[in-house]
PDB file of C-alpha atoms in Angstrom:
ATOM      1  CA  MET A   1     -71.870-133.147 -22.320  1.00 70.00           C
ATOM      2  CA  SER A   2     -68.932-130.936 -23.218  1.00 84.00           C
ATOM      3  CA  LEU A   3     -67.604-128.893 -20.309  1.00 92.00           C
ATOM      4  CA  ASP A   4     -65.498-125.987 -21.491  1.00 95.00           C
ATOM      5  CA  PHE A   5     -63.872-124.063 -18.635  1.00 95.00           C
ATOM      6  CA  LYS A   6     -63.262-121.044 -20.853  1.00 95.00           C
ATOM      7  CA  GLN A   7     -67.001-120.878 -21.651  1.00 95.00           C
ATOM      8  CA  ILE A   8     -67.899-121.421 -17.976  1.00 96.00           C
ATOM      9  CA  PHE A   9     -65.527-118.661 -16.859  1.00 96.00           C
ATOM     10  CA  THR A  10     -66.683-116.236 -19.560  1.00 94.00           C
ATOM     11  CA  ALA A  11     -70.379-116.922 -18.869  1.00 96.00           C
ATOM     12  CA  PHE A  12     -69.713-116.586 -15.118  1.00 97.00           C
ATOM     13  CA  MET A  13     -67.969-113.230 -15.568  1.00 94.00           C
ATOM     14  CA  VAL A  14     -70.662-111.898 -17.914  1.00 92.00           C
ATOM     15  CA  LEU A  15     -73.438-112.862 -15.478  1.00 95.00           C
ATOM     16  CA  PHE A  16     -71.425-111.607 -12.511  1.00 94.00           C
ATOM     17  CA  ALA A  17     -70.998-108.237 -14.212  1.00 89.00           C
ATOM     18  CA  VAL A  18     -74.683-108.003 -15.243  1.00 89.00           C
ATOM     19  CA  ILE A  19     -76.060-109.117 -11.859  1.00 90.00           C
ATOM     20  CA  ASP A  20     -73.542-106.769 -10.182  1.00 85.00           C
ATOM     21  CA  ILE A  21     -74.133-108.237  -6.725  1.00 90.00           C
ATOM     22  CA  VAL A  22     -71.123-106.353  -5.290  1.00 80.00           C
ATOM     23  CA  GLY A  23     -72.387-103.060  -6.746  1.00 76.00           C
ATOM     24  CA  ASN A  24     -75.805-103.806  -5.251  1.00 80.00           C
ATOM     25  CA  ILE A  25     -74.445-104.129  -1.691  1.00 82.00           C
ATOM     26  CA  PRO A  26     -75.664-100.610  -0.759  1.00 75.00           C
ATOM     27  CA  ILE A  27     -79.173-101.529  -2.003  1.00 76.00           C
ATOM     28  CA  ILE A  28     -79.046-104.835  -0.082  1.00 83.00           C
ATOM     29  CA  ILE A  29     -77.949-103.068   3.118  1.00 78.00           C
ATOM     30  CA  ASP A  30     -80.699-100.477   2.688  1.00 72.00           C
ATOM     31  CA  LEU A  31     -83.246-103.266   2.144  1.00 78.00           C
ATOM     32  CA  ARG A  32     -82.037-105.044   5.307  1.00 79.00           C
ATOM     33  CA  LYS A  33     -82.536-101.806   7.276  1.00 74.00           C
ATOM     34  CA  LYS A  34     -86.060-101.359   5.898  1.00 75.00           C
ATOM     35  CA  VAL A  35     -87.357-104.923   6.378  1.00 79.00           C
ATOM     36  CA  GLY A  36     -85.121-106.208   9.172  1.00 77.00           C
ATOM     37  CA  HIS A  37     -84.062-109.614   7.843  1.00 80.00           C
ATOM     38  CA  ILE A  38     -83.424-110.973   4.363  1.00 84.00           C
ATOM     39  CA  GLN A  39     -83.442-114.726   3.798  1.00 89.00           C
ATOM     40  CA  SER A  40     -80.174-115.079   1.842  1.00 91.00           C
ATOM     41  CA  GLU A  41     -80.759-118.776   1.040  1.00 93.00           C
ATOM     42  CA  LYS A  42     -84.275-118.176  -0.267  1.00 92.00           C
ATOM     43  CA  ALA A  43     -83.268-115.143  -2.343  1.00 92.00           C
ATOM     44  CA  SER A  44     -80.269-116.973  -3.881  1.00 95.00           C
ATOM     45  CA  LEU A  45     -82.175-120.178  -4.683  1.00 95.00           C
ATOM     46  CA  ILE A  46     -85.176-118.370  -6.188  1.00 95.00           C
ATOM     47  CA  ALA A  47     -82.916-116.156  -8.328  1.00 95.00           C
ATOM     48  CA  GLY A  48     -80.968-119.225  -9.525  1.00 96.00           C
ATOM     49  CA  LEU A  49     -84.179-121.120 -10.273  1.00 96.00           C
ATOM     50  CA  ILE A  50     -85.619-118.198 -12.246  1.00 94.00           C
ATOM     51  CA  MET A  51     -82.434-117.948 -14.323  1.00 96.00           C
ATOM     52  CA  ILE A  52     -82.177-121.698 -15.046  1.00 96.00           C
ATOM     53  CA  VAL A  53     -85.883-122.034 -15.910  1.00 95.00           C
ATOM     54  CA  PHE A  54     -85.665-119.013 -18.218  1.00 93.00           C
ATOM     55  CA  LEU A  55     -82.572-120.514 -19.843  1.00 93.00           C
ATOM     56  CA  PHE A  56     -84.703-123.495 -20.942  1.00 93.00           C
ATOM     57  CA  VAL A  57     -88.135-121.893 -21.421  1.00 93.00           C
ATOM     58  CA  GLY A  58     -86.981-118.543 -22.775  1.00 87.00           C
ATOM     59  CA  LYS A  59     -86.126-119.873 -26.245  1.00 82.00           C
ATOM     60  CA  SER A  60     -89.491-121.674 -26.559  1.00 89.00           C
ATOM     61  CA  LEU A  61     -91.282-118.570 -25.363  1.00 87.00           C
ATOM     62  CA  LEU A  62     -89.492-116.555 -28.025  1.00 83.00           C
ATOM     63  CA  SER A  63     -90.413-119.021 -30.773  1.00 88.00           C
ATOM     64  CA  VAL A  64     -94.083-118.814 -29.720  1.00 94.00           C
ATOM     65  CA  ILE A  65     -94.000-115.044 -30.269  1.00 92.00           C
ATOM     66  CA  GLY A  66     -91.909-115.417 -33.444  1.00 92.00           C
ATOM     67  CA  VAL A  67     -88.534-114.052 -32.338  1.00 87.00           C
ATOM     68  CA  ASP A  68     -85.279-115.952 -32.981  1.00 85.00           C
ATOM     69  CA  VAL A  69     -82.459-116.194 -30.417  1.00 77.00           C
ATOM     70  CA  ASN A  70     -80.087-114.015 -32.474  1.00 82.00           C
ATOM     71  CA  SER A  71     -82.621-111.165 -32.634  1.00 86.00           C
ATOM     72  CA  PHE A  72     -83.219-111.481 -28.893  1.00 80.00           C
ATOM     73  CA  ALA A  73     -79.444-111.525 -28.330  1.00 81.00           C
ATOM     74  CA  VAL A  74     -79.049-108.284 -30.308  1.00 85.00           C
ATOM     75  CA  ALA A  75     -81.832-106.708 -28.221  1.00 84.00           C
ATOM     76  CA  GLY A  76     -80.118-108.122 -25.125  1.00 79.00           C
ATOM     77  CA  ALA A  77     -76.858-106.529 -26.183  1.00 82.00           C
ATOM     78  CA  PHE A  78     -78.618-103.145 -26.126  1.00 86.00           C
ATOM     79  CA  VAL A  79     -80.020-103.832 -22.641  1.00 80.00           C
ATOM     80  CA  ILE A  80     -76.577-104.912 -21.391  1.00 80.00           C
ATOM     81  CA  PHE A  81     -75.067-101.816 -23.025  1.00 86.00           C
ATOM     82  CA  PHE A  82     -77.444 -99.521 -21.105  1.00 84.00           C
ATOM     83  CA  ILE A  83     -76.848-101.392 -17.825  1.00 78.00           C
ATOM     84  CA  ALA A  84     -73.110-100.903 -18.406  1.00 81.00           C
ATOM     85  CA  LEU A  85     -73.662 -97.198 -19.107  1.00 87.00           C
ATOM     86  CA  GLU A  86     -75.507 -96.897 -15.791  1.00 83.00           C
ATOM     87  CA  MET A  87     -72.556 -98.550 -14.027  1.00 81.00           C
ATOM     88  CA  VAL A  88     -69.859 -96.468 -15.721  1.00 87.00           C
ATOM     89  CA  LEU A  89     -71.598 -93.091 -15.683  1.00 88.00           C
ATOM     90  CA  GLY A  90     -73.268 -93.531 -12.295  1.00 82.00           C
ATOM     91  CA  ILE A  91     -76.722 -92.715 -13.666  1.00 82.00           C
ATOM     92  CA  THR A  92     -80.036 -94.498 -13.199  1.00 76.00           C
ATOM     93  CA  LEU A  93     -82.145 -95.030 -16.287  1.00 72.00           C
ATOM     94  CA  TYR A  94     -84.752 -97.162 -14.491  1.00 58.00           C
ATOM     95  CA  LYS A  95     -85.413 -97.684 -10.812  1.00 57.00           C
ATOM     96  CA  ASP A  96     -88.345 -99.182  -8.904  1.00 52.00           C
ATOM     97  CA  ASP A  97     -88.307 -98.263  -5.210  1.00 53.00           C
ATOM     98  CA  ASP A  98     -91.405-100.141  -4.016  1.00 52.00           C
ATOM     99  CA  HIS A  99     -90.430-102.578  -1.236  1.00 50.00           C
ATOM    100  CA  ASP A 100     -92.768-104.979   0.580  1.00 52.00           C
ATOM    101  CA  ALA A 101     -91.349-106.210   3.886  1.00 44.00           C
ATOM    102  CA  ILE A 102     -93.116-109.588   3.641  1.00 46.00           C
ATOM    103  CA  THR A 103     -91.611-110.554   0.283  1.00 63.00           C
ATOM    104  CA  ALA A 104     -88.295-108.662   0.366  1.00 71.00           C
ATOM    105  CA  SER A 105     -86.248-111.850  -0.137  1.00 75.00           C
ATOM    106  CA  VAL A 106     -88.136-112.635  -3.338  1.00 82.00           C
ATOM    107  CA  PHE A 107     -89.126-109.185  -4.573  1.00 77.00           C
ATOM    108  CA  PRO A 108     -87.169-106.993  -5.195  1.00 74.00           C
ATOM    109  CA  LEU A 109     -84.068-109.002  -4.202  1.00 82.00           C
ATOM    110  CA  ALA A 110     -84.328-112.308  -6.118  1.00 85.00           C
ATOM    111  CA  PHE A 111     -86.376-110.667  -8.857  1.00 80.00           C
ATOM    112  CA  PRO A 112     -85.692-108.156 -10.407  1.00 75.00           C
ATOM    113  CA  LEU A 113     -82.457-107.156  -8.602  1.00 80.00           C
ATOM    114  CA  ILE A 114     -80.587-110.465  -9.119  1.00 89.00           C
ATOM    115  CA  ALA A 115     -82.583-112.313 -11.802  1.00 89.00           C
ATOM    116  CA  GLY A 116     -83.798-109.232 -13.613  1.00 76.00           C
ATOM    117  CA  PRO A 117     -84.249-108.254 -17.235  1.00 72.00           C
ATOM    118  CA  GLY A 118     -80.509-107.781 -17.714  1.00 78.00           C
ATOM    119  CA  SER A 119     -79.506-111.225 -16.437  1.00 88.00           C
ATOM    120  CA  LEU A 120     -82.374-113.015 -18.231  1.00 86.00           C
ATOM    121  CA  THR A 121     -81.557-111.282 -21.508  1.00 84.00           C
ATOM    122  CA  THR A 122     -77.893-112.104 -20.963  1.00 89.00           C
ATOM    123  CA  LEU A 123     -78.707-115.793 -20.445  1.00 92.00           C
ATOM    124  CA  LEU A 124     -80.419-116.045 -23.827  1.00 87.00           C
ATOM    125  CA  SER A 125     -77.649-114.030 -25.430  1.00 86.00           C
ATOM    126  CA  LEU A 126     -75.093-116.452 -23.947  1.00 91.00           C
ATOM    127  CA  ARG A 127     -77.172-119.422 -25.088  1.00 88.00           C
ATOM    128  CA  ALA A 128     -76.751-118.230 -28.665  1.00 84.00           C
ATOM    129  CA  GLU A 129     -72.979-118.544 -28.222  1.00 88.00           C
ATOM    130  CA  PHE A 130     -72.206-121.114 -25.465  1.00 94.00           C
ATOM    131  CA  ASP A 131     -73.177-124.697 -24.560  1.00 94.00           C
ATOM    132  CA  ILE A 132     -76.119-124.848 -22.147  1.00 94.00           C
ATOM    133  CA  GLU A 133     -74.366-127.026 -19.530  1.00 96.00           C
ATOM    134  CA  ASN A 134     -71.546-124.478 -19.267  1.00 96.00           C
ATOM    135  CA  ILE A 135     -74.083-121.681 -18.745  1.00 96.00           C
ATOM    136  CA  ILE A 136     -75.870-123.697 -16.022  1.00 97.00           C
ATOM    137  CA  ILE A 137     -72.578-124.202 -14.165  1.00 97.00           C
ATOM    138  CA  ALA A 138     -71.878-120.456 -14.509  1.00 97.00           C
ATOM    139  CA  VAL A 139     -75.355-119.697 -13.074  1.00 97.00           C
ATOM    140  CA  ILE A 140     -74.770-122.081 -10.139  1.00 98.00           C
ATOM    141  CA  CYS A 141     -71.360-120.487  -9.441  1.00 98.00           C
ATOM    142  CA  ASN A 142     -73.016-117.042  -9.496  1.00 97.00           C
ATOM    143  CA  VAL A 143     -75.739-118.229  -7.100  1.00 97.00           C
ATOM    144  CA  ILE A 144     -73.021-119.387  -4.681  1.00 97.00           C
ATOM    145  CA  VAL A 145     -71.293-115.997  -4.921  1.00 96.00           C
ATOM    146  CA  ILE A 146     -74.644-114.205  -4.519  1.00 96.00           C
ATOM    147  CA  TYR A 147     -75.408-116.229  -1.385  1.00 96.00           C
ATOM    148  CA  ALA A 148     -71.973-115.454   0.074  1.00 95.00           C
ATOM    149  CA  VAL A 149     -72.358-111.736  -0.679  1.00 92.00           C
ATOM    150  CA  LEU A 150     -75.879-111.591   0.776  1.00 92.00           C
ATOM    151  CA  LYS A 151     -74.703-113.316   3.965  1.00 92.00           C
ATOM    152  CA  THR A 152     -71.683-111.028   4.377  1.00 92.00           C
ATOM    153  CA  SER A 153     -72.898-107.770   2.753  1.00 83.00           C
ATOM    154  CA  ALA A 154     -72.398-105.636   5.870  1.00 78.00           C
ATOM    155  CA  LYS A 155     -68.832-106.948   6.371  1.00 87.00           C
ATOM    156  CA  ILE A 156     -67.996-106.475   2.680  1.00 82.00           C
ATOM    157  CA  GLU A 157     -69.187-102.874   2.776  1.00 77.00           C
ATOM    158  CA  LYS A 158     -66.982-102.161   5.799  1.00 83.00           C
ATOM    159  CA  ILE A 159     -63.926-103.793   4.170  1.00 89.00           C
ATOM    160  CA  ILE A 160     -64.259-102.332   0.661  1.00 84.00           C
ATOM    161  CA  GLY A 161     -65.861 -99.029   1.625  1.00 84.00           C
ATOM    162  CA  ALA A 162     -68.237 -96.905  -0.422  1.00 79.00           C
ATOM    163  CA  ASN A 163     -65.469 -95.728  -2.796  1.00 87.00           C
ATOM    164  CA  GLY A 164     -64.228 -99.289  -3.324  1.00 85.00           C
ATOM    165  CA  ILE A 165     -67.725-100.396  -4.323  1.00 80.00           C
ATOM    166  CA  LYS A 166     -67.975 -97.474  -6.780  1.00 82.00           C
ATOM    167  CA  ILE A 167     -64.605 -98.394  -8.353  1.00 86.00           C
ATOM    168  CA  ILE A 168     -65.580-102.082  -8.696  1.00 81.00           C
ATOM    169  CA  ARG A 169     -68.894-101.063 -10.241  1.00 80.00           C
ATOM    170  CA  LYS A 170     -67.163 -98.853 -12.838  1.00 85.00           C
ATOM    171  CA  ILE A 171     -64.581-101.542 -13.732  1.00 86.00           C
ATOM    172  CA  PHE A 172     -67.338-104.119 -14.290  1.00 81.00           C
ATOM    173  CA  GLY A 173     -69.279-101.506 -16.258  1.00 83.00           C
ATOM    174  CA  VAL A 174     -66.418-101.120 -18.758  1.00 88.00           C
ATOM    175  CA  ILE A 175     -66.088-104.920 -19.034  1.00 83.00           C
ATOM    176  CA  LEU A 176     -69.843-105.121 -19.599  1.00 81.00           C
ATOM    177  CA  LEU A 177     -69.669-102.486 -22.370  1.00 87.00           C
ATOM    178  CA  ALA A 178     -67.081-104.594 -24.182  1.00 87.00           C
ATOM    179  CA  ILE A 179     -69.199-107.728 -23.735  1.00 80.00           C
ATOM    180  CA  ALA A 180     -72.293-105.919 -25.078  1.00 84.00           C
ATOM    181  CA  VAL A 181     -70.364-104.842 -28.188  1.00 89.00           C
ATOM    182  CA  LYS A 182     -69.101-108.414 -28.699  1.00 85.00           C
ATOM    183  CA  LEU A 183     -72.600-109.925 -28.296  1.00 81.00           C
ATOM    184  CA  PHE A 184     -74.032-107.365 -30.701  1.00 89.00           C
ATOM    185  CA  ALA A 185     -71.320-107.905 -33.317  1.00 90.00           C
ATOM    186  CA  HIS A 186     -71.538-111.723 -33.152  1.00 85.00           C
ATOM    187  CA  ASN A 187     -75.329-111.904 -33.361  1.00 85.00           C
ATOM    188  CA  ILE A 188     -75.858-109.134 -35.925  1.00 91.00           C
ATOM    189  CA  LYS A 189     -73.417-111.033 -38.151  1.00 89.00           C
ATOM    190  CA  GLU A 190     -75.582-114.170 -37.758  1.00 84.00           C
ATOM    191  CA  LEU A 191     -78.738-112.204 -38.617  1.00 88.00           C
ATOM    192  CA  LEU A 192     -77.196-110.625 -41.710  1.00 91.00           C
ATOM    193  CA  ALA A 193     -75.638-113.878 -42.977  1.00 80.00           C
TER     194      ALA A 193
END
């Protein structure tokens, strides 16, 4: 087991930017208003479990359908790129507004809002570059942050304000664009080698 704090921090920041839990505070608050109560613990644990399971099973699943990790990482870089564009430009390329009050903590909160296509693709992209134990620690750290944000979302919104959330979202969007370019460049090089 080789713990590398630089890898942990980088993986944490990449996942934090992709999950964009702070940018999703308005959606979380709206969901709380619609369904009454969200189980923060349940949503955080299920999202973390989905991400960790996909981290292990995702590669096998890809090999069954005949796709290598580098190809998936390149595709993931495109997905991350478009998520970043949404954040920076303030546009929505895809949005699903169906909410079921009974399962709000699991769907749409844990999946696909937290552990969605972007974060799952990012996990496999990171796996192509980082040690798995460092990614798991980064996922666990993100789950802790997600839990804290879910528990205190109303307070955070009051402190930061709507404009503060927009600024944070745009900053993380630019960081995410750079990360998408890096993931693409690294993995396309591996494919062409």
